[in-house]
Amino acid sequence: MDPIHYSVAELAERFGLEVRGDGARMVSGVGTLAGANASELSFLSNGKYTAQLLSTRAGAVVLREENLADCPTTALVAKDPYVTYARIAALFERLPAAPAGVHPSAVVAASARVSPGASIGPCCVIEADAVVEDGAVLGPHCMIGEGCVVGAQSRLVARVTLVTRVTLGRRVLVHPGAVIGSDGFGLAFDTDHWIKLPQLGGVRIGDDCEIGANTTIDRGALEDTVLEEDVRLDNQIQIAHNVHVGAHTAMAGCAAVAGSAKIGRYCMIGGNAGVLGHLELADRVTITAKSLVTHSIREPGEYSSGVPLQDNRLWRRNAARFKHLDEYARRLAALEKDKSDD
Amino acid sequence: MDPIHYSVAELAERFGLEVRGDGARMVSGVGTLAGANASELSFLSNGKYTAQLLSTRAGAVVLREENLADCPTTALVAKDPYVTYARIAALFERLPAAPAGVHPSAVVAASARVSPGASIGPCCVIEADAVVEDGAVLGPHCMIGEGCVVGAQSRLVARVTLVTRVTLGRRVLVHPGAVIGSDGFGLAFDTDHWIKLPQLGGVRIGDDCEIGANTTIDRGALEDTVLEEDVRLDNQIQIAHNVHVGAHTAMAGCAAVAGSAKIGRYCMIGGNAGVLGHLELADRVTITAKSLVTHSIREPGEYSSGVPLQDNRLWRRNAARFKHLDEYARRLAALEKDKSDD
Amino acid sequence: MDPIHYSVAELAERFGLEVRGDGARMVSGVGTLAGANASELSFLSNGKYTAQLLSTRAGAVVLREENLADCPTTALVAKDPYVTYARIAALFERLPAAPAGVHPSAVVAASARVSPGASIGPCCVIEADAVVEDGAVLGPHCMIGEGCVVGAQSRLVARVTLVTRVTLGRRVLVHPGAVIGSDGFGLAFDTDHWIKLPQLGGVRIGDDCEIGANTTIDRGALEDTVLEEDVRLDNQIQIAHNVHVGAHTAMAGCAAVAGSAKIGRYCMIGGNAGVLGHLELADRVTITAKSLVTHSIREPGEYSSGVPLQDNRLWRRNAARFKHLDEYARRLAALEKDKSDD
């Protein structure tokens, strides 16, 4: 493959940036401040890396105007260097080739509608009445279940399973091992055993969503499970049936949302955090890692649960005391009462 | 496909219910009280939806006798409306067609025994000496490893992997991405590196179990990992080697049980709860979400750990104090002693 | 298949053990002290099973010299019976046959380099420029993405996906459902929506690592995600981009490590424990199950967070008090001050 390269001046032109230094310098890749070489571009966004700027060997650096004085090389001045860097770096990404057409090893039902502009990889299975729109890319081992829709320009990297009644919007990116549209966990207890509730709803995923590796999203019991546009889910996330996630919300790895919870827009759910069923979270709520949300949250803000990590020996002593906290509070109140009665 | 429809009188007859209203009304689907239309049936089980009953447009509603007065439409009176609704809704579920036979893209070992009444989907792999019994359905991308058995009428929705020495009972339902029979995590530390313990046992799954998407169940080290009948596992659950789960126990998403733990019958394990290895839980134990079970539980009941969610600023103050809880308890006791010494 | 059998004397010779009893006794399998029969070998490592030794019917037992007096059968004396047992048990493991060559249903890119001594199972997909070295075994449904390398003697049990820029060392064992080299979760927030950061790094896995079922390891953003040699990961673990895990570290099921964290050598991370991003853990750090690591750890030792499990009714009272812990601490200090002011 030919190398990809741009002059600093071309990048400035394309992204509306100001150059300080040698605009003719050629850049053929990106790197960290500490690791980039003279043909690579780097960036400074987080103030704690300022020291690394001083000694960087990068060919060019994207930074804020206030860091210009410390920059030993060509600079590209941006209001938000991280966002600008993300756009530039995307120029250097090489996605695997995905030629339009259906690989001969794929199995496509006669009633499925696959756009001639879509790319269907080896060992994919596309079932009855499924639709794959123009420019969509399915890597190896994907399954598109009966009646599911993959929107235009969406990309299923590999081994993605859409079970049934799943609709992906446009430019949705799904990573390997994700399962979308599996049965919700609906059970009724009948005297001495469980009866399964059929899961008759579907899943609707909005445009520009990203779904991480081995993440699971169940379909609704009666109505749909919904992710609005630009929802970003990391790996191994569990979204139960009838959950509704507002636009632009992001969840870190191993987060889980129980059935029928409604998460607002622009929320941030930390790693391995959990939200119990039927709760509502307002817009712009942040939940820190490993917290459990046990009641609805009406106000934007940051919420947490958990206790701090300690040396195991100290922790054991404190944790044992937790079992008597209510008693301590009563004893404290009794002492205060004695005091005031004196 | 032809629509499925039943008269209210037919449903009453089939499930032993009492009709109040128009028994000739035709029902062709199910819906929520708020969303159902005149050709759909709904149900009222949870008292907090009683207000929705008053304004429902459903064609018929399954409910308890005590709610009859508030029902604006045809009613079907049931002792347990949720269970009855589950049975009725099952009539309206359309499972994907699963014709008996082996799809030409599937790879079946010569020594495997696949019933002519089983359905083997595209890209399945069935290895030596495996058995697939009558009426079993394997969706696309399933693997049945050497010597594994899939019982009659079991359904592997898609992309299910049974590794080795796995036996599924009858009517077992397994969702995509599940891995059953993978190596248990058995290691011995030899001076400065790990030695692997071969995992020589298998997995036995009882009749009527359900295994969620991306759930993992390891095979035993020497003896088998066992799920008795009617065990219900949600998505992304981890069952380690030699675990034994009693009949009718249900676990919510992301729960995990460590090696050799023995869970009783009719237990309920909440989402992301954990059980440490070698513990025993009695029958009818409930563990709330995200709790960690660190000792055996001998009595039925509900058990919990964790601390409540708070605004992050308040939480930080309280969490910091947790590190000194033992000291506070001692100081409290000292004050009390001073008091009594006065 | 012919049964595998060894005399006790042969085992003693092979592993440098001392025989007490009948060296001619034949052993054809292994079992627990309670379950082994006269043709099976067992072991005693953990003192709490000593009572089971007295009544064992095993043909031979591996044990420490100090337990010889209680052994009713032929004994093999070892310094570390668990390690010795692991080595002996491995003799009795039968791995599925894996004939060298490419299964006709596999899809191999013309530019891929697959050793003639490798075994490529049914429905595998090997993409452009990938390399599979001698003696490597790929079970069914594996995908080796563009440019990935599978080292000699490595085994991908089934349905393992290596996305891109992944290098596995030698003798790496990967269980089904694992995804290695998926996109790291890198996002920049641009005014009102997310921008994706391309993930341009790879993943390097050292020799003798083991990766559990449905575990996910993301590739780096710019540099590589790294597991040094002999790292052992259980099932459903999440390793984010740019994490570095030191040699011989083991993690139990459902543990998660956030981006750019650096874990030392010989660490033990408990089940469902979490490590926040950008932290460093020294060598020989143990984190107990479900703990959250929120700051770097400089000293070896055992660390914990969490509160103990209680009956739900008691727990509710204590948990409610946690929300006022800071206030209690202040009130306690106030009482003490009053006291000293007296």
mmCIF file of C-alpha atoms in Angstrom, chain A residues 107 123 125 127 141-143 146 159-161 163 177-179 182-183 185 187-190 192-198 200 214 216 218 222-223 236-238 272-274 276 288 290-293 295 297 302-308 310 317-319 321-322 325 328 331-332 335 338 342, chain B residues 30-32 35 49 80 82-83 85-87 89-90 92-93 96-97 103 105 122-123 140-141 157-159 173 175-176 210 213-214 230 232-236 248 250-252 254 266 268 272 289-290 306-312 315 319 322-326 329-330 332-333 335-336 339:
data_model
loop_
_atom_site.group_PDB
_atom_site.id
_atom_site.type_symbol
_atom_site.label_atom_id
_atom_site.label_comp_id
_atom_site.label_asym_id
_atom_site.label_seq_id
_atom_site.Cartn_x
_atom_site.Cartn_y
_atom_site.Cartn_z
ATOM 1 C CA VAL A 107 -25.530 -17.771 2.872
ATOM 2 C CA CYS A 123 -19.399 -17.141 6.325
ATOM 3 C CA VAL A 125 -25.681 -15.650 7.129
ATOM 4 C CA GLU A 127 -31.957 -14.677 6.796
ATOM 5 C CA HIS A 141 -19.267 -14.587 10.589
ATOM 6 C CA CYS A 142 -22.063 -12.018 10.902
ATOM 7 C CA MET A 143 -25.689 -13.111 11.102
ATOM 8 C CA GLU A 146 -35.134 -12.572 9.916
ATOM 9 C CA ARG A 159 -19.089 -12.030 14.136
ATOM 10 C CA VAL A 160 -22.018 -9.735 14.968
ATOM 11 C CA THR A 161 -25.399 -11.389 15.503
ATOM 12 C CA VAL A 163 -31.340 -11.932 16.111
ATOM 13 C CA GLY A 177 -19.203 -10.690 19.469
ATOM 14 C CA ALA A 178 -22.031 -8.210 19.959
ATOM 15 C CA VAL A 179 -25.495 -9.761 20.136
ATOM 16 C CA SER A 182 -31.702 -11.593 21.820
ATOM 17 C CA ASP A 183 -34.663 -12.507 24.015
ATOM 18 C CA PHE A 185 -35.212 -12.030 30.326
ATOM 19 C CA LEU A 187 -40.245 -14.896 33.307
ATOM 20 C CA ALA A 188 -43.417 -15.485 35.292
ATOM 21 C CA PHE A 189 -43.334 -17.797 38.292
ATOM 22 C CA ASP A 190 -46.127 -20.366 38.144
ATOM 23 C CA ASP A 192 -43.213 -24.117 41.297
ATOM 24 C CA HIS A 193 -41.549 -23.374 37.978
ATOM 25 C CA TRP A 194 -40.847 -20.603 35.510
ATOM 26 C CA ILE A 195 -42.898 -19.714 32.433
ATOM 27 C CA LYS A 196 -41.200 -17.748 29.694
ATOM 28 C CA LEU A 197 -42.747 -14.538 28.371
ATOM 29 C CA PRO A 198 -42.297 -14.347 24.630
ATOM 30 C CA LEU A 200 -42.347 -9.783 20.881
ATOM 31 C CA ASN A 214 -19.363 -8.825 23.271
ATOM 32 C CA THR A 216 -25.574 -7.604 24.431
ATOM 33 C CA ASP A 218 -32.029 -7.586 24.270
ATOM 34 C CA LEU A 222 -43.815 -5.806 23.719
ATOM 35 C CA GLU A 223 -42.361 -2.517 22.544
ATOM 36 C CA GLN A 236 -19.331 -6.214 27.434
ATOM 37 C CA ILE A 237 -22.235 -3.913 28.198
ATOM 38 C CA GLN A 238 -25.627 -5.434 28.946
ATOM 39 C CA ASN A 272 -19.222 -1.712 35.475
ATOM 40 C CA ALA A 273 -21.845 0.703 36.795
ATOM 41 C CA GLY A 274 -25.384 -0.643 36.995
ATOM 42 C CA LEU A 276 -31.788 -1.068 38.172
ATOM 43 C CA THR A 288 -18.965 6.844 38.338
ATOM 44 C CA LYS A 290 -18.960 0.421 39.650
ATOM 45 C CA SER A 291 -21.780 2.483 41.198
ATOM 46 C CA LEU A 292 -25.265 0.996 41.443
ATOM 47 C CA VAL A 293 -28.189 3.283 40.670
ATOM 48 C CA HIS A 295 -33.465 5.149 42.441
ATOM 49 C CA ILE A 297 -32.229 10.619 39.207
ATOM 50 C CA GLU A 302 -22.350 13.201 39.113
ATOM 51 C CA TYR A 303 -23.412 10.303 41.315
ATOM 52 C CA SER A 304 -21.474 7.544 43.050
ATOM 53 C CA SER A 305 -21.614 4.624 45.396
ATOM 54 C CA GLY A 306 -18.986 2.273 46.825
ATOM 55 C CA VAL A 307 -16.241 2.531 49.428
ATOM 56 C CA PRO A 308 -12.545 3.251 48.960
ATOM 57 C CA GLN A 310 -7.591 -0.046 51.366
ATOM 58 C CA ARG A 317 -11.573 -3.879 60.349
ATOM 59 C CA ASN A 318 -13.604 -1.087 58.800
ATOM 60 C CA ALA A 319 -15.846 -3.406 56.820
ATOM 61 C CA ARG A 321 -17.753 -2.177 61.644
ATOM 62 C CA PHE A 322 -20.114 -1.397 58.752
ATOM 63 C CA LEU A 325 -23.327 1.318 61.669
ATOM 64 C CA TYR A 328 -23.230 3.253 66.332
ATOM 65 C CA ARG A 331 -25.241 5.139 70.491
ATOM 66 C CA LEU A 332 -23.874 8.453 69.256
ATOM 67 C CA LEU A 335 -24.454 10.161 74.137
ATOM 68 C CA ASP A 338 -27.108 12.460 77.791
ATOM 69 C CA ASP A 342 -26.749 17.171 81.807
ATOM 70 C CA VAL B 30 -50.793 -8.553 22.639
ATOM 71 C CA GLY B 31 -49.735 -5.154 23.927
ATOM 72 C CA THR B 32 -49.279 -2.976 26.997
ATOM 73 C CA GLY B 35 -50.258 0.739 23.802
ATOM 74 C CA TYR B 49 -50.770 0.260 36.430
ATOM 75 C CA ASP B 80 -52.414 -14.962 38.237
ATOM 76 C CA TYR B 82 -49.063 -12.433 34.593
ATOM 77 C CA VAL B 83 -48.707 -16.198 34.196
ATOM 78 C CA TYR B 85 -50.754 -13.500 29.963
ATOM 79 C CA ALA B 86 -47.406 -15.305 29.415
ATOM 80 C CA ARG B 87 -49.247 -18.386 28.155
ATOM 81 C CA ALA B 89 -48.690 -14.250 24.485
ATOM 82 C CA ALA B 90 -46.797 -17.410 23.551
ATOM 83 C CA PHE B 92 -48.603 -14.988 19.129
ATOM 84 C CA GLU B 93 -44.860 -15.607 18.957
ATOM 85 C CA PRO B 96 -38.108 -18.355 12.586
ATOM 86 C CA ALA B 97 -38.811 -21.349 10.371
ATOM 87 C CA HIS B 103 -28.034 -26.953 5.812
ATOM 88 C CA SER B 105 -23.039 -25.178 4.464
ATOM 89 C CA PRO B 122 -26.009 -22.572 8.021
ATOM 90 C CA CYS B 123 -22.328 -22.676 8.977
ATOM 91 C CA PRO B 140 -26.478 -20.378 12.248
ATOM 92 C CA HIS B 141 -22.860 -20.563 13.446
ATOM 93 C CA VAL B 157 -30.686 -19.625 18.662
ATOM 94 C CA ALA B 158 -27.442 -18.880 16.822
ATOM 95 C CA ARG B 159 -23.676 -18.854 17.401
ATOM 96 C CA LEU B 173 -32.957 -22.636 25.121
ATOM 97 C CA HIS B 175 -29.019 -17.561 23.228
ATOM 98 C CA PRO B 176 -26.299 -16.338 20.882
ATOM 99 C CA GLU B 210 -32.452 -21.062 29.556
ATOM 100 C CA ALA B 213 -26.531 -14.282 25.356
ATOM 101 C CA ASN B 214 -22.746 -14.290 25.881
ATOM 102 C CA ASP B 230 -35.504 -25.015 34.885
ATOM 103 C CA ARG B 232 -32.781 -19.484 34.117
ATOM 104 C CA LEU B 233 -29.648 -17.505 33.335
ATOM 105 C CA ASP B 234 -29.769 -14.044 31.821
ATOM 106 C CA ASN B 235 -27.027 -12.559 29.605
ATOM 107 C CA GLN B 236 -23.298 -12.327 30.367
ATOM 108 C CA HIS B 248 -35.642 -23.277 39.300
ATOM 109 C CA ALA B 250 -32.797 -17.618 38.265
ATOM 110 C CA MET B 251 -29.865 -15.236 37.828
ATOM 111 C CA ALA B 252 -30.021 -11.748 36.356
ATOM 112 C CA CYS B 254 -23.804 -10.201 34.666
ATOM 113 C CA TYR B 266 -35.428 -21.509 43.853
ATOM 114 C CA MET B 268 -32.736 -15.500 42.861
ATOM 115 C CA ASN B 272 -23.973 -8.379 38.661
ATOM 116 C CA ALA B 289 -28.029 -6.700 42.615
ATOM 117 C CA LYS B 290 -24.253 -6.148 42.776
ATOM 118 C CA GLY B 306 -23.079 -2.276 48.978
ATOM 119 C CA VAL B 307 -23.711 1.342 49.916
ATOM 120 C CA PRO B 308 -26.312 3.754 48.552
ATOM 121 C CA LEU B 309 -25.829 6.053 45.589
ATOM 122 C CA GLN B 310 -25.323 9.730 46.419
ATOM 123 C CA ASP B 311 -24.366 12.963 44.787
ATOM 124 C CA ASN B 312 -20.631 12.546 44.174
ATOM 125 C CA TRP B 315 -20.464 10.564 48.649
ATOM 126 C CA ALA B 319 -16.579 7.360 51.608
ATOM 127 C CA PHE B 322 -15.303 4.775 55.828
ATOM 128 C CA LYS B 323 -11.541 4.364 55.983
ATOM 129 C CA HIS B 324 -11.671 5.312 59.664
ATOM 130 C CA LEU B 325 -14.781 3.460 60.740
ATOM 131 C CA ASP B 326 -12.935 1.151 63.092
ATOM 132 C CA ALA B 329 -16.178 2.835 66.754
ATOM 133 C CA ARG B 330 -13.340 2.715 69.266
ATOM 134 C CA LEU B 332 -17.377 6.030 70.495
ATOM 135 C CA ALA B 333 -16.811 3.171 72.922
ATOM 136 C CA LEU B 335 -16.671 8.115 75.214
ATOM 137 C CA GLU B 336 -19.290 5.714 76.515
ATOM 138 C CA LYS B 339 -19.509 8.460 80.642
#
